[in-house]
Each structure stands twice: as C-alpha cells, then as structure tokens.
Coordinates of C-alpha atoms in Angstrom, one line a residue:
M1 CA 156.8 76.6 50.0
S2 CA 156.7 74.9 46.6
K3 CA 153.6 74.4 44.5
E4 CA 154.0 70.6 44.8
T5 CA 154.0 70.8 48.6
V6 CA 150.9 73.0 48.7
T7 CA 149.1 70.6 46.3
T8 CA 150.1 67.6 48.4
K9 CA 149.0 69.1 51.6
T10 CA 145.7 70.2 50.1
T11 CA 144.9 66.8 48.8
D12 CA 146.0 65.2 52.1
W13 CA 143.8 67.7 54.0
L14 CA 140.8 66.8 51.8
D15 CA 141.5 63.0 52.1
E16 CA 141.6 63.2 55.9
R17 CA 138.2 64.8 56.0
L18 CA 136.4 63.3 53.0
G19 CA 138.3 60.1 52.2
V20 CA 138.5 60.9 48.5
A21 CA 141.9 59.3 47.7
K22 CA 140.7 55.7 47.3
G23 CA 137.7 56.6 45.1
S24 CA 139.7 59.1 43.1
K25 CA 142.4 56.5 42.4
K26 CA 139.9 54.0 41.2
L27 CA 138.2 56.6 39.0
L28 CA 141.5 57.8 37.5
N29 CA 142.5 54.2 36.7
K30 CA 139.2 53.5 35.0
I31 CA 139.7 52.1 31.4
F32 CA 137.8 53.6 28.4
P33 CA 137.7 51.6 25.1
D34 CA 139.1 53.6 22.2
H35 CA 136.6 53.8 19.4
W36 CA 135.3 56.8 17.5
S37 CA 131.6 55.8 17.9
F38 CA 131.9 56.2 21.7
M39 CA 132.4 59.9 21.1
L40 CA 128.8 60.4 20.1
G41 CA 127.6 60.4 23.7
E42 CA 130.3 62.8 24.6
I43 CA 129.1 65.2 21.9
A44 CA 125.7 65.2 23.5
L45 CA 127.2 65.9 27.0
Y46 CA 129.5 68.7 25.7
S47 CA 126.6 70.3 23.8
F48 CA 124.5 70.3 26.9
I49 CA 127.3 72.0 28.8
V50 CA 127.4 74.7 26.1
L51 CA 123.6 75.0 26.4
L52 CA 123.9 75.6 30.1
F53 CA 126.5 78.4 29.8
T54 CA 124.7 80.2 26.9
G55 CA 121.4 79.7 28.5
V56 CA 122.5 81.4 31.7
F57 CA 123.7 84.3 29.6
L58 CA 120.4 84.6 27.9
T59 CA 118.3 84.5 31.1
L60 CA 120.0 87.7 32.2
F61 CA 118.3 89.7 29.4
F62 CA 115.2 87.8 28.4
V63 CA 111.8 89.0 29.8
P64 CA 109.3 86.0 30.0
S65 CA 106.2 88.1 29.7
S66 CA 103.3 88.2 27.2
K67 CA 102.5 91.8 28.2
E68 CA 102.0 94.0 25.1
V69 CA 104.4 96.9 24.6
I70 CA 105.4 99.3 21.9
Y71 CA 108.8 98.5 20.4
H72 CA 111.3 101.3 20.3
G73 CA 114.5 99.4 19.8
S74 CA 117.3 99.3 17.2
Y75 CA 115.6 97.2 14.6
A76 CA 114.0 100.0 12.5
P77 CA 111.3 97.9 10.6
M78 CA 109.7 97.0 13.9
R79 CA 109.6 100.4 15.6
G80 CA 106.2 101.5 16.7
Q81 CA 104.7 98.0 16.4
K82 CA 102.8 96.3 19.3
V83 CA 104.8 93.3 20.4
S84 CA 105.0 91.2 23.6
E85 CA 107.8 91.9 26.1
A86 CA 109.2 88.4 25.3
Y87 CA 109.6 89.3 21.6
A88 CA 110.9 92.8 22.4
S89 CA 113.6 91.5 24.8
T90 CA 114.7 88.8 22.2
L91 CA 115.1 91.6 19.6
N92 CA 117.1 93.6 22.3
I93 CA 119.4 90.6 22.9
S94 CA 119.9 90.2 19.2
F95 CA 120.7 93.8 18.3
N96 CA 121.6 95.7 21.5
V97 CA 123.3 93.2 23.9
R98 CA 127.0 92.8 23.2
A99 CA 127.5 89.2 21.8
G100 CA 123.8 88.7 22.3
L101 CA 123.0 87.4 18.8
V102 CA 125.9 85.0 18.6
M103 CA 125.0 83.7 22.1
R104 CA 121.4 83.2 20.9
Q105 CA 122.5 81.3 17.8
I106 CA 125.1 79.2 19.7
H107 CA 122.3 78.2 22.1
H108 CA 120.0 77.3 19.3
W109 CA 122.6 75.3 17.4
A110 CA 123.7 73.6 20.6
A111 CA 120.1 72.4 21.2
N112 CA 119.9 71.0 17.7
V113 CA 123.3 69.2 18.0
F114 CA 122.5 68.0 21.5
I115 CA 119.4 66.1 20.3
A116 CA 121.1 65.0 17.1
A117 CA 124.0 63.5 19.2
I118 CA 121.5 61.7 21.5
V119 CA 119.8 60.2 18.5
A120 CA 123.1 59.1 16.9
H121 CA 124.3 57.8 20.2
M122 CA 121.2 55.7 20.7
C123 CA 121.4 54.4 17.1
R124 CA 125.0 53.2 17.9
I125 CA 123.8 51.5 21.1
F126 CA 120.8 49.9 19.3
F127 CA 122.7 48.6 16.2
T128 CA 125.6 47.2 18.3
G129 CA 123.4 45.6 21.0
A130 CA 124.8 47.7 23.8
F131 CA 121.3 48.0 25.4
R132 CA 121.3 44.3 26.4
K133 CA 121.6 42.9 29.9
P134 CA 122.9 44.4 32.2
R135 CA 122.4 47.8 30.6
E136 CA 118.6 48.0 30.3
V137 CA 118.2 50.7 33.0
N138 CA 120.7 53.0 31.3
W139 CA 118.9 52.5 28.0
I140 CA 115.6 53.6 29.6
I141 CA 117.3 56.6 31.1
G142 CA 118.6 57.5 27.6
V143 CA 115.1 57.3 26.1
V144 CA 113.8 59.6 28.9
L145 CA 116.7 62.0 28.2
L146 CA 115.7 62.1 24.5
I147 CA 112.1 62.9 25.3
L148 CA 113.1 65.6 27.7
A149 CA 115.6 67.1 25.2
I150 CA 112.9 67.3 22.5
V151 CA 110.3 68.8 24.9
N152 CA 112.8 71.4 26.2
G153 CA 113.9 72.2 22.6
F154 CA 110.3 72.9 21.7
L155 CA 109.8 75.1 24.8
G156 CA 113.0 77.0 24.1
Y157 CA 112.2 78.1 20.6
S158 CA 108.6 78.9 21.6
L159 CA 109.7 81.6 24.1
P160 CA 110.5 84.5 21.7
D161 CA 106.8 84.7 20.8
D162 CA 107.5 85.3 17.1
L163 CA 105.1 84.2 14.4
I164 CA 106.6 80.8 13.9
S165 CA 106.9 79.9 17.6
G166 CA 103.4 81.2 18.2
T167 CA 102.1 78.9 15.4
G168 CA 103.9 76.0 17.1
I169 CA 102.3 76.8 20.5
R170 CA 98.9 77.0 18.8
I171 CA 99.4 73.5 17.4
A172 CA 100.6 72.2 20.7
F173 CA 97.5 73.6 22.4
S174 CA 95.3 71.7 19.9
I175 CA 97.3 68.5 20.5
V176 CA 96.8 68.7 24.3
L177 CA 93.1 69.4 23.9
S178 CA 92.8 66.3 21.7
V179 CA 93.6 63.9 24.6
P180 CA 90.3 62.3 25.5
V181 CA 88.8 63.0 29.0
V182 CA 91.7 64.9 30.5
G183 CA 92.7 67.1 27.5
S184 CA 91.0 70.3 28.7
Y185 CA 92.5 69.9 32.2
L186 CA 96.0 69.4 30.8
A187 CA 95.5 72.5 28.6
F188 CA 94.5 74.6 31.5
L189 CA 97.5 73.3 33.5
L190 CA 100.1 74.0 30.8
F191 CA 98.6 77.1 29.1
G192 CA 96.6 78.7 31.9
G193 CA 93.3 78.6 30.0
N194 CA 92.3 79.7 26.5
F195 CA 94.7 80.3 23.7
P196 CA 96.3 82.9 23.4
G197 CA 96.8 83.8 27.0
T198 CA 99.2 85.7 29.2
A199 CA 100.3 82.7 31.3
I200 CA 101.9 80.6 28.4
I201 CA 105.3 82.3 28.1
P202 CA 106.0 82.5 31.9
R203 CA 105.0 78.9 32.4
F204 CA 107.1 77.7 29.5
Y205 CA 110.0 79.7 30.8
I206 CA 109.9 78.1 34.2
I207 CA 109.7 74.6 32.7
H208 CA 112.5 75.4 30.2
V209 CA 115.1 76.9 32.5
L210 CA 114.4 75.2 35.8
I211 CA 112.4 72.0 35.8
V212 CA 113.5 70.1 32.6
P213 CA 117.3 71.1 32.9
G214 CA 117.3 70.0 36.5
I215 CA 115.8 66.6 35.6
I216 CA 118.3 66.2 32.7
I217 CA 121.3 67.0 34.9
G218 CA 120.1 64.4 37.4
L219 CA 119.5 61.7 34.7
L220 CA 122.9 62.5 33.1
G221 CA 124.6 62.0 36.5
A222 CA 122.7 58.7 37.0
H223 CA 123.6 57.6 33.4
L224 CA 127.3 58.3 33.9
A225 CA 127.4 56.7 37.4
I226 CA 125.8 53.5 36.1
M227 CA 128.3 53.4 33.2
V228 CA 131.2 53.7 35.6
R229 CA 129.7 51.0 37.8
Q230 CA 129.0 48.6 35.0
K231 CA 132.1 49.4 32.9
H232 CA 132.1 50.3 29.3
T233 CA 131.1 47.9 26.5
Q234 CA 133.7 47.3 23.8
F235 CA 133.9 45.7 20.3
P236 CA 135.3 42.2 20.0
G237 CA 139.1 42.1 19.3
K238 CA 142.4 40.6 20.3
G239 CA 142.6 40.4 24.1
R240 CA 139.0 41.6 24.6
T241 CA 136.6 39.3 26.4
N242 CA 133.4 39.4 28.3
K243 CA 135.4 39.8 31.5
N244 CA 137.7 42.7 30.8
V245 CA 137.9 46.2 29.3
V246 CA 140.7 47.1 26.9
G247 CA 141.5 50.8 26.2
I248 CA 143.1 53.8 27.7
P249 CA 143.1 54.9 31.4
A250 CA 141.0 57.9 32.5
W251 CA 144.1 59.8 33.6
P252 CA 145.9 61.2 31.8
A253 CA 145.2 59.8 28.4
Y254 CA 141.4 59.9 28.3
A255 CA 141.1 63.1 30.3
F256 CA 143.2 65.1 27.8
Q257 CA 141.4 63.4 24.9
A258 CA 138.0 64.3 26.4
G259 CA 139.1 67.8 27.3
G260 CA 140.3 68.4 23.8
F261 CA 137.1 67.0 22.3
F262 CA 135.0 69.3 24.5
F263 CA 136.8 72.4 23.2
L264 CA 136.5 71.1 19.7
T265 CA 132.8 70.6 20.1
A266 CA 132.4 74.1 21.7
A267 CA 134.5 75.6 18.8
V268 CA 132.2 74.0 16.2
L269 CA 129.1 75.3 18.0
A270 CA 130.7 78.8 18.2
A271 CA 131.5 78.7 14.5
L272 CA 127.9 77.7 13.7
G273 CA 126.5 80.4 16.0
G274 CA 128.8 83.1 14.4
L275 CA 128.6 82.1 10.8
V276 CA 125.3 80.3 10.2
Q277 CA 122.1 82.2 10.8
I278 CA 119.3 80.4 12.6
N279 CA 115.9 81.5 13.8
P280 CA 115.9 85.2 12.6
I281 CA 112.8 86.2 14.5
W282 CA 113.0 89.8 13.3
L283 CA 112.1 88.5 9.8
Y284 CA 109.1 86.5 11.1
G285 CA 107.6 89.3 13.1
P286 CA 105.6 89.0 16.3
Y287 CA 102.9 86.3 16.8
I288 CA 99.5 87.4 15.6
P289 CA 96.8 84.7 16.1
Y290 CA 95.0 85.2 12.8
K291 CA 98.3 85.0 10.7
V292 CA 100.2 81.9 9.6
S293 CA 103.4 82.2 7.5
Y294 CA 104.0 80.1 4.4
A295 CA 106.6 77.4 4.5
V296 CA 106.8 77.1 8.2
Q297 CA 108.7 74.2 9.5
P298 CA 109.8 73.5 13.1
D299 CA 113.3 72.5 14.2
W300 CA 114.4 69.2 12.7
Y301 CA 113.6 67.1 15.8
M302 CA 109.9 68.1 15.6
G303 CA 109.8 67.5 11.8
W304 CA 108.5 63.9 12.1
L305 CA 105.6 65.0 14.2
D306 CA 104.7 67.8 11.7
G307 CA 104.9 65.3 8.9
A308 CA 102.6 62.9 10.7
L309 CA 100.1 65.6 11.3
R310 CA 100.1 66.5 7.6
L311 CA 99.8 62.9 6.3
M312 CA 97.0 61.8 8.7
P313 CA 93.6 61.6 7.0
S314 CA 90.7 63.5 8.5
W315 CA 89.4 60.6 10.6
E316 CA 87.5 61.2 13.8
V317 CA 86.6 58.3 16.1
V318 CA 83.9 58.1 18.8
F319 CA 84.9 55.8 21.6
A320 CA 83.1 55.2 24.9
G321 CA 81.0 58.4 24.2
H322 CA 84.1 60.5 23.6
M323 CA 85.0 61.9 20.2
I324 CA 88.7 61.4 19.4
P325 CA 89.9 64.1 17.0
T326 CA 92.2 63.4 14.0
V327 CA 95.1 65.2 15.8
F328 CA 95.3 62.7 18.6
F329 CA 96.5 59.8 16.4
P330 CA 99.6 61.3 14.8
A331 CA 100.6 63.7 17.6
V332 CA 99.8 61.7 20.8
A333 CA 99.3 58.0 19.9
L334 CA 102.3 57.8 17.5
P335 CA 104.8 59.4 19.9
G336 CA 103.4 57.4 22.8
V337 CA 103.8 54.1 20.9
T338 CA 107.2 55.2 19.6
F339 CA 108.9 56.0 22.9
T340 CA 107.1 53.1 24.8
V341 CA 108.5 50.5 22.3
L342 CA 111.9 52.2 22.3
A343 CA 112.1 52.1 26.1
L344 CA 111.0 48.5 26.4
W345 CA 113.0 47.2 23.4
P346 CA 115.7 45.5 25.5
F347 CA 113.0 43.4 27.2
I348 CA 111.2 42.8 23.9
E349 CA 114.3 41.5 22.1
S350 CA 115.3 39.4 25.1
K351 CA 111.8 37.9 25.1
I352 CA 112.0 37.1 21.3
T353 CA 115.5 35.7 21.3
K354 CA 115.2 34.1 24.8
D355 CA 118.6 35.6 25.6
K356 CA 119.2 36.1 29.3
S357 CA 123.0 36.3 29.1
I358 CA 125.3 39.1 30.3
H359 CA 126.7 41.0 27.3
N360 CA 129.8 43.2 27.6
L361 CA 131.0 42.7 24.1
L362 CA 129.3 44.5 21.3
E363 CA 127.9 43.1 18.1
R364 CA 128.6 44.7 14.7
P365 CA 125.4 45.5 12.8
R366 CA 126.1 42.7 10.3
D367 CA 126.3 40.2 13.1
N368 CA 122.6 40.6 13.8
P369 CA 120.9 41.1 10.4
K370 CA 117.3 41.0 11.7
R371 CA 117.8 43.7 14.3
T372 CA 119.8 45.8 11.9
A373 CA 117.1 45.5 9.2
F374 CA 114.3 46.3 11.7
G375 CA 116.1 49.4 13.0
A376 CA 116.9 50.6 9.5
A377 CA 113.2 50.2 8.4
V378 CA 111.9 52.0 11.5
L379 CA 114.4 54.9 10.9
S380 CA 113.3 55.1 7.3
F381 CA 109.7 55.4 8.5
Y382 CA 110.5 58.5 10.5
V383 CA 112.8 59.9 7.8
V384 CA 109.8 59.8 5.4
L385 CA 107.7 61.6 8.1
F386 CA 110.4 64.2 8.4
F387 CA 110.4 65.0 4.7
A388 CA 106.6 65.1 4.7
S389 CA 106.8 68.1 7.0
S390 CA 107.7 70.1 3.8
T391 CA 104.9 69.1 1.5
D392 CA 104.0 72.7 0.8
V393 CA 107.6 73.7 0.0
L394 CA 108.0 70.6 -2.3
A395 CA 104.8 71.3 -4.1
N396 CA 105.8 74.9 -4.7
T397 CA 109.4 74.1 -5.7
F398 CA 108.4 71.4 -8.2
N399 CA 105.4 73.3 -9.4
T400 CA 103.0 70.4 -8.7
S401 CA 99.8 70.0 -6.7
L402 CA 99.9 69.8 -2.9
N403 CA 97.4 66.9 -3.1
F404 CA 99.8 64.9 -5.3
V405 CA 102.8 65.4 -3.0
L406 CA 100.6 64.5 0.0
W407 CA 99.4 61.2 -1.5
S408 CA 102.9 60.4 -2.7
F409 CA 104.2 60.6 0.9
R410 CA 101.2 58.5 2.1
V411 CA 102.3 55.8 -0.2
L412 CA 106.0 56.1 0.6
I413 CA 105.4 55.8 4.3
F414 CA 104.4 52.2 3.8
V415 CA 106.7 51.3 0.8
V416 CA 110.0 52.7 1.9
P417 CA 110.3 50.8 5.2
V418 CA 109.6 47.5 3.4
I419 CA 112.2 48.2 0.8
V420 CA 114.8 49.2 3.4
W421 CA 114.0 46.1 5.4
F422 CA 114.7 43.7 2.6
F423 CA 117.8 45.6 1.3
T424 CA 119.4 45.9 4.8
L425 CA 118.6 42.3 5.7
S426 CA 120.2 41.0 2.5
F427 CA 123.2 43.3 2.8
A428 CA 123.8 42.4 6.4
K429 CA 123.6 38.7 5.7
E430 CA 126.0 38.9 2.8
T431 CA 128.6 41.0 4.6
S432 CA 128.4 38.6 7.6
M433 CA 129.5 35.8 5.4
V434 CA 132.5 37.6 3.9
Q435 CA 135.7 36.3 5.4
D436 CA 137.6 39.0 7.5
A437 CA 134.7 41.4 6.9
G438 CA 135.5 44.8 8.5
K439 CA 139.2 44.1 8.9
R440 CA 141.8 46.3 7.3
K441 CA 143.6 44.9 4.4
R442 CA 147.3 44.3 4.7
F443 CA 149.6 46.7 2.9
L444 CA 151.4 45.3 -0.1
I445 CA 155.2 45.6 -0.2
I446 CA 156.5 46.1 -3.8
S447 CA 160.0 44.8 -4.4
R448 CA 162.1 44.5 -7.5
S449 CA 164.3 41.4 -8.3
E450 CA 167.7 41.4 -9.8
S451 CA 166.2 40.5 -13.2
G452 CA 164.0 43.7 -13.0
E453 CA 160.7 42.0 -12.3
Y454 CA 158.3 43.5 -9.7
T455 CA 156.7 41.3 -7.0
T456 CA 154.3 42.1 -4.2
T457 CA 154.1 40.6 -0.7
E458 CA 151.7 41.2 2.1
A459 CA 153.0 43.2 5.0
D460 CA 152.4 42.4 8.7
P461 CA 148.8 43.2 9.8
Y462 CA 148.6 46.8 10.9
S463 CA 147.4 47.7 14.4
E464 CA 147.0 51.2 15.7
R465 CA 149.4 52.3 18.4
H466 CA 147.5 53.1 21.5
E467 CA 148.0 52.7 25.2
E468 CA 146.2 49.4 26.2
E469 CA 145.1 48.4 29.7
I470 CA 142.9 45.5 30.9
R471 CA 140.6 45.6 33.9
E472 CA 138.5 42.7 35.3
L473 CA 134.8 43.4 35.6
P474 CA 133.0 42.7 38.9
E475 CA 131.8 39.1 39.2
A476 CA 128.2 40.4 39.8
L477 CA 128.1 41.8 36.3
L478 CA 129.4 38.6 34.7
G479 CA 126.8 36.1 35.8
H480 CA 127.5 32.5 34.8
H481 CA 127.6 32.9 31.1
D482 CA 131.2 32.5 30.2
H483 CA 130.8 30.4 27.1
Q484 CA 131.5 33.4 24.9
D485 CA 135.0 33.8 26.2
S486 CA 136.6 30.4 25.6
D487 CA 138.4 31.6 22.5
H488 CA 140.1 34.5 24.3
Q489 CA 141.2 33.0 27.6
D490 CA 144.8 32.8 26.7
S491 CA 145.2 36.2 25.1
G492 CA 143.2 38.4 27.6
H493 CA 146.0 39.2 30.0
Q494 CA 149.2 39.5 27.9
G495 CA 150.8 42.9 28.5
S496 CA 148.3 44.0 31.0
R497 CA 147.9 45.2 34.5
D498 CA 146.0 43.4 37.3
L499 CA 143.3 44.9 39.5
A500 CA 145.9 46.2 42.0
G501 CA 147.7 48.1 39.2
A502 CA 150.8 45.9 39.4
E503 CA 152.6 45.6 36.1
H504 CA 152.8 42.2 34.5
P505 CA 156.1 40.7 33.5
T506 CA 155.5 41.4 29.8
H507 CA 155.9 45.1 30.6
A508 CA 159.2 44.7 32.4
G509 CA 161.3 45.9 29.5
L510 CA 159.1 48.8 28.6
R511 CA 160.1 51.4 31.1
G512 CA 161.3 54.6 29.4
V513 CA 159.5 53.9 26.2
D514 CA 156.0 53.4 27.7
A515 CA 154.3 56.0 25.4
I516 CA 155.4 54.2 22.3
F517 CA 155.5 50.5 23.0
R518 CA 152.8 49.8 25.6
D519 CA 150.5 48.6 22.8
T520 CA 150.5 44.8 23.1
H521 CA 149.6 44.4 19.5
H522 CA 152.6 46.4 18.3
H523 CA 152.0 46.1 14.5
G524 CA 150.6 42.6 14.8
R525 CA 153.5 41.1 16.6
D526 CA 153.3 39.0 19.7
P527 CA 153.5 41.2 22.9
K528 CA 156.7 39.4 24.0
E529 CA 158.3 40.1 20.6
A530 CA 157.4 43.8 21.1
T531 CA 159.1 43.7 24.5
D532 CA 162.1 42.0 23.2
A533 CA 162.4 44.5 20.4
T534 CA 162.7 47.4 22.9
K535 CA 165.4 45.6 24.8
G536 CA 167.6 45.5 21.7

C-alpha cells in the first residue's frame, strides 16, 4: 500500500468521524498579509513555545523548597555553605546536569525576548491603529497577556533564591503591604505570612509553572481564534480595500515561512543561551536577609518599576484614616493607571475622535500625527524610568553624587516626554505632507547616446514578487462604512480568486509559471499585461 493511499485513508477516516475537512480547507486557504512588522507577534509566540520546552526540562531537576541544606556540589566556592534547596538545585542544574546551564540561559533569554516581542507587537498595533473597531477585544487580551508575561517573568527569576532574586521578593513583599486596607491579607495569601518565610518559593513555583502559563495558553488560543475569525489587518496598497485581504495563503507559502521563522527564532535563543551569560547566581550567592548587593537591577521589563521607586519622593499620605506609604504610588498606582489606560485606549480614542467605523486597513504612523506623538511621548516617559533604575551605577561610573543623578532624572521625567511630543508631532505632520512619502524611488536607467552623452530615465515602479490572493471579509465585520473603499473598487479583484477558490480569468494563462507570475503587480505592470507576457 502506497504512502499516499495510507494518508488519504487516514484523512478520510478522520473526516468521517470529526468532520475536519471543511474547516481544514478554510483554514489552509486563509490569507496572510506579507509585511515584516507582522512577524513581531510570531516572535512572541515562538519564544513562548521555547519557554515551555525549556521550562519542562528545568522542572525535572529544580527543587522548589526554602529548606536549609549544606551545599556539597561541584561549585567549590560554595561548598559547606548553608543554602536553600532551591538555590542548591539551581546550582546543580547549572554545573551537574548535562546541558542544564544552557537550558537555564535559553529559558531566561526566551522570557526576555517573549516580553520584548509583546511590547514591540503592541507598539506596532498602536501606531498603525490596528486596535480600532472591531479588534478592541483582541487588544485587551494582548494587554492582559503582557501583564501575565511580566508577572511570570518576575516569579521565574525569583525562584533560584539567590541574593538578587531574594532582594526582589523583599521589595515585592513591601509593595503588597503598601496596598491600603487589604495589603496585609494579600501578603499573607501570596507569601504565607512574614518575610522571609518557607512558603514563598513553593507558592511562586505553582503560580509560575501551572497557573499563569495555563492562562497564557488559553488567552493565546483566544487571541489567534479571534484573529482568524476577523481576518488580518493590512497596510493600504494597490488592490487592498476595507473588504479584502491581500497576501499569501496559509498553505503552503505561509506555513513554510512561519515554520522557518520558528526555527530561526529558536536558533537565535539557543545562540544567546550558549554564548551570552545571564543570571549567574553562583556569583551572587544565596539570599541572606540582611545583605543587599551593590548595582542590583532586575530584568529589563521590571526596570521602569525600579526606576519609579527610586525617583518617588518620600511622601506619605493619610486618607480615610489609613496611611498610604510612599511605595504605593510608584509601584501600585502607576502600573494600575498604566495598564488600565492601555486596555481602554481603543474606547478612549474612539470617544475622542467620534470614530465608530470598521477599520481593516492600517494607518501609517505619519497618517495620524497626534496619536503617534502621544505614543512616542508616553514611551519616552517609561524609557526615562527604565534608565533611572541605574542611578547608583551612573553615579559611580561618572564619579558624581547620587543626589545629583536622582534629581536629574526627576527633571527629565517631565521634560523628555514634552520634547518628544513636539518633535514627533512636527515630524509626522511634515512627512505626511511629502508627496509619495514612504514609497520606493524608481531606479534610474543610465544610457549613452551616439554622441557620447549620458542620460538618465526612470525605470518602471518596482514591486516585490510575491504570491497574491484576495479574500472577501464577512459582511458582519464590514458594517455600513464603505466610504473608504471607493477609490479601490475597480482594482480589488484583478488577478484574484473568489470565495469558492475559483480562478479568475486573469489567471488563465498563468498555469505552469504560477510561482513566478501570480503577482498581479508584476513590476508595476497591469495584471493583464503580466498575463499576456507569459503567453508569449
């Protein structure tokens, strides 16, 4: 029996019982727009997959216990020292388990890249307006995913119980206690009582490896399902309207592209884990409550919170009979306001602009100068906070007083966003008025005349060769706001396929050279001209 027959019979058997053929065909024919910025979300997804694989490996050897033991492992400088079982098992993974250290470092790098990719992905969505109706729900899911990723990252690097992670847990304990009324109850729930205690590491471990990853997996599934249902957004261009999607089909073009990109992402993370040291806990030593190391900074995604804690003046407020400590404002109020505004931004912008239309075409940042300027100013605010997390290092490096560095950042936190706002607003307005802004310039053809003189002429506009398909969006997602599409009605269906997958007449002459000439742009020529060229 041939392999093809076995495959066919297997798929037929599954389809008879599960009815997967119709859904699979629709999924395989889904069209994905081809733009590099759409890969940012994929980097986050692939980094999370690497996190899961490396995390499973680490759970086989890590001991989530604060019980005190005497270390007798391979790392000579720590022999005979009293350490927790969590710290000892992490040293054992690093020095005794085959490939343990590289797995630890890949896991740590994957966490950093995962959160960085989410931030970059959300910036792309914000600056291009991809959060607008009907994609508000997916935007909120993305914000929740970012929060969970940051929380789980903090929990993860707190587990080894080294000096730096222990210091971070101590700060987190103080932050939870600063919450008025319910702070002490929350601290008991999360930390099991006073700090330090024996319940912290086991509870963090359960949250880190079971609860948060499970929620993230569920939200990722919902995020992708909504994207498939609503179709992908796309940048404006020839043949692209509010009613269609132009790009490459899921199978085989996008599948192979995505598969290759996954292995590329995994390879980069593996290279980082093998070549770039991160979190060398053997140099920090075990956590001892009365010790704090100099120049301690958390992972990058917690830097803005660290900076906010450093810059906040020593103000304490009494409200309704409750004293609100200084820590509450930068570590609880600021993140609360940040993520609340971020989650509600689609509705805030819709309220301000009074825009209730369906948006399937993206905006370039220069097309909406005010949104771009606001986003850039807010980002600069958090960048200043991030650099403020290294005030002690900067003071020591430049041989100046810590007080001077601290006050410099307190001034910059207000000045920099204002400067960035005006500069970005001016730049976006100017570029939006430039004719053909963002378009590639035509190549110049240099020719020589019989008299020996050189002349230049513009070549035909260049258009990348790629497989192009068009799919109609469901009417429910289009609403009654078709005014944006009037300029594209005639060009939206040339060289395309209809919903049933039937080939349009403009593709009649393309059989046998599909891979090369299915692009309807074909170096700027009319689709019919490209078809006629293949016939010759």
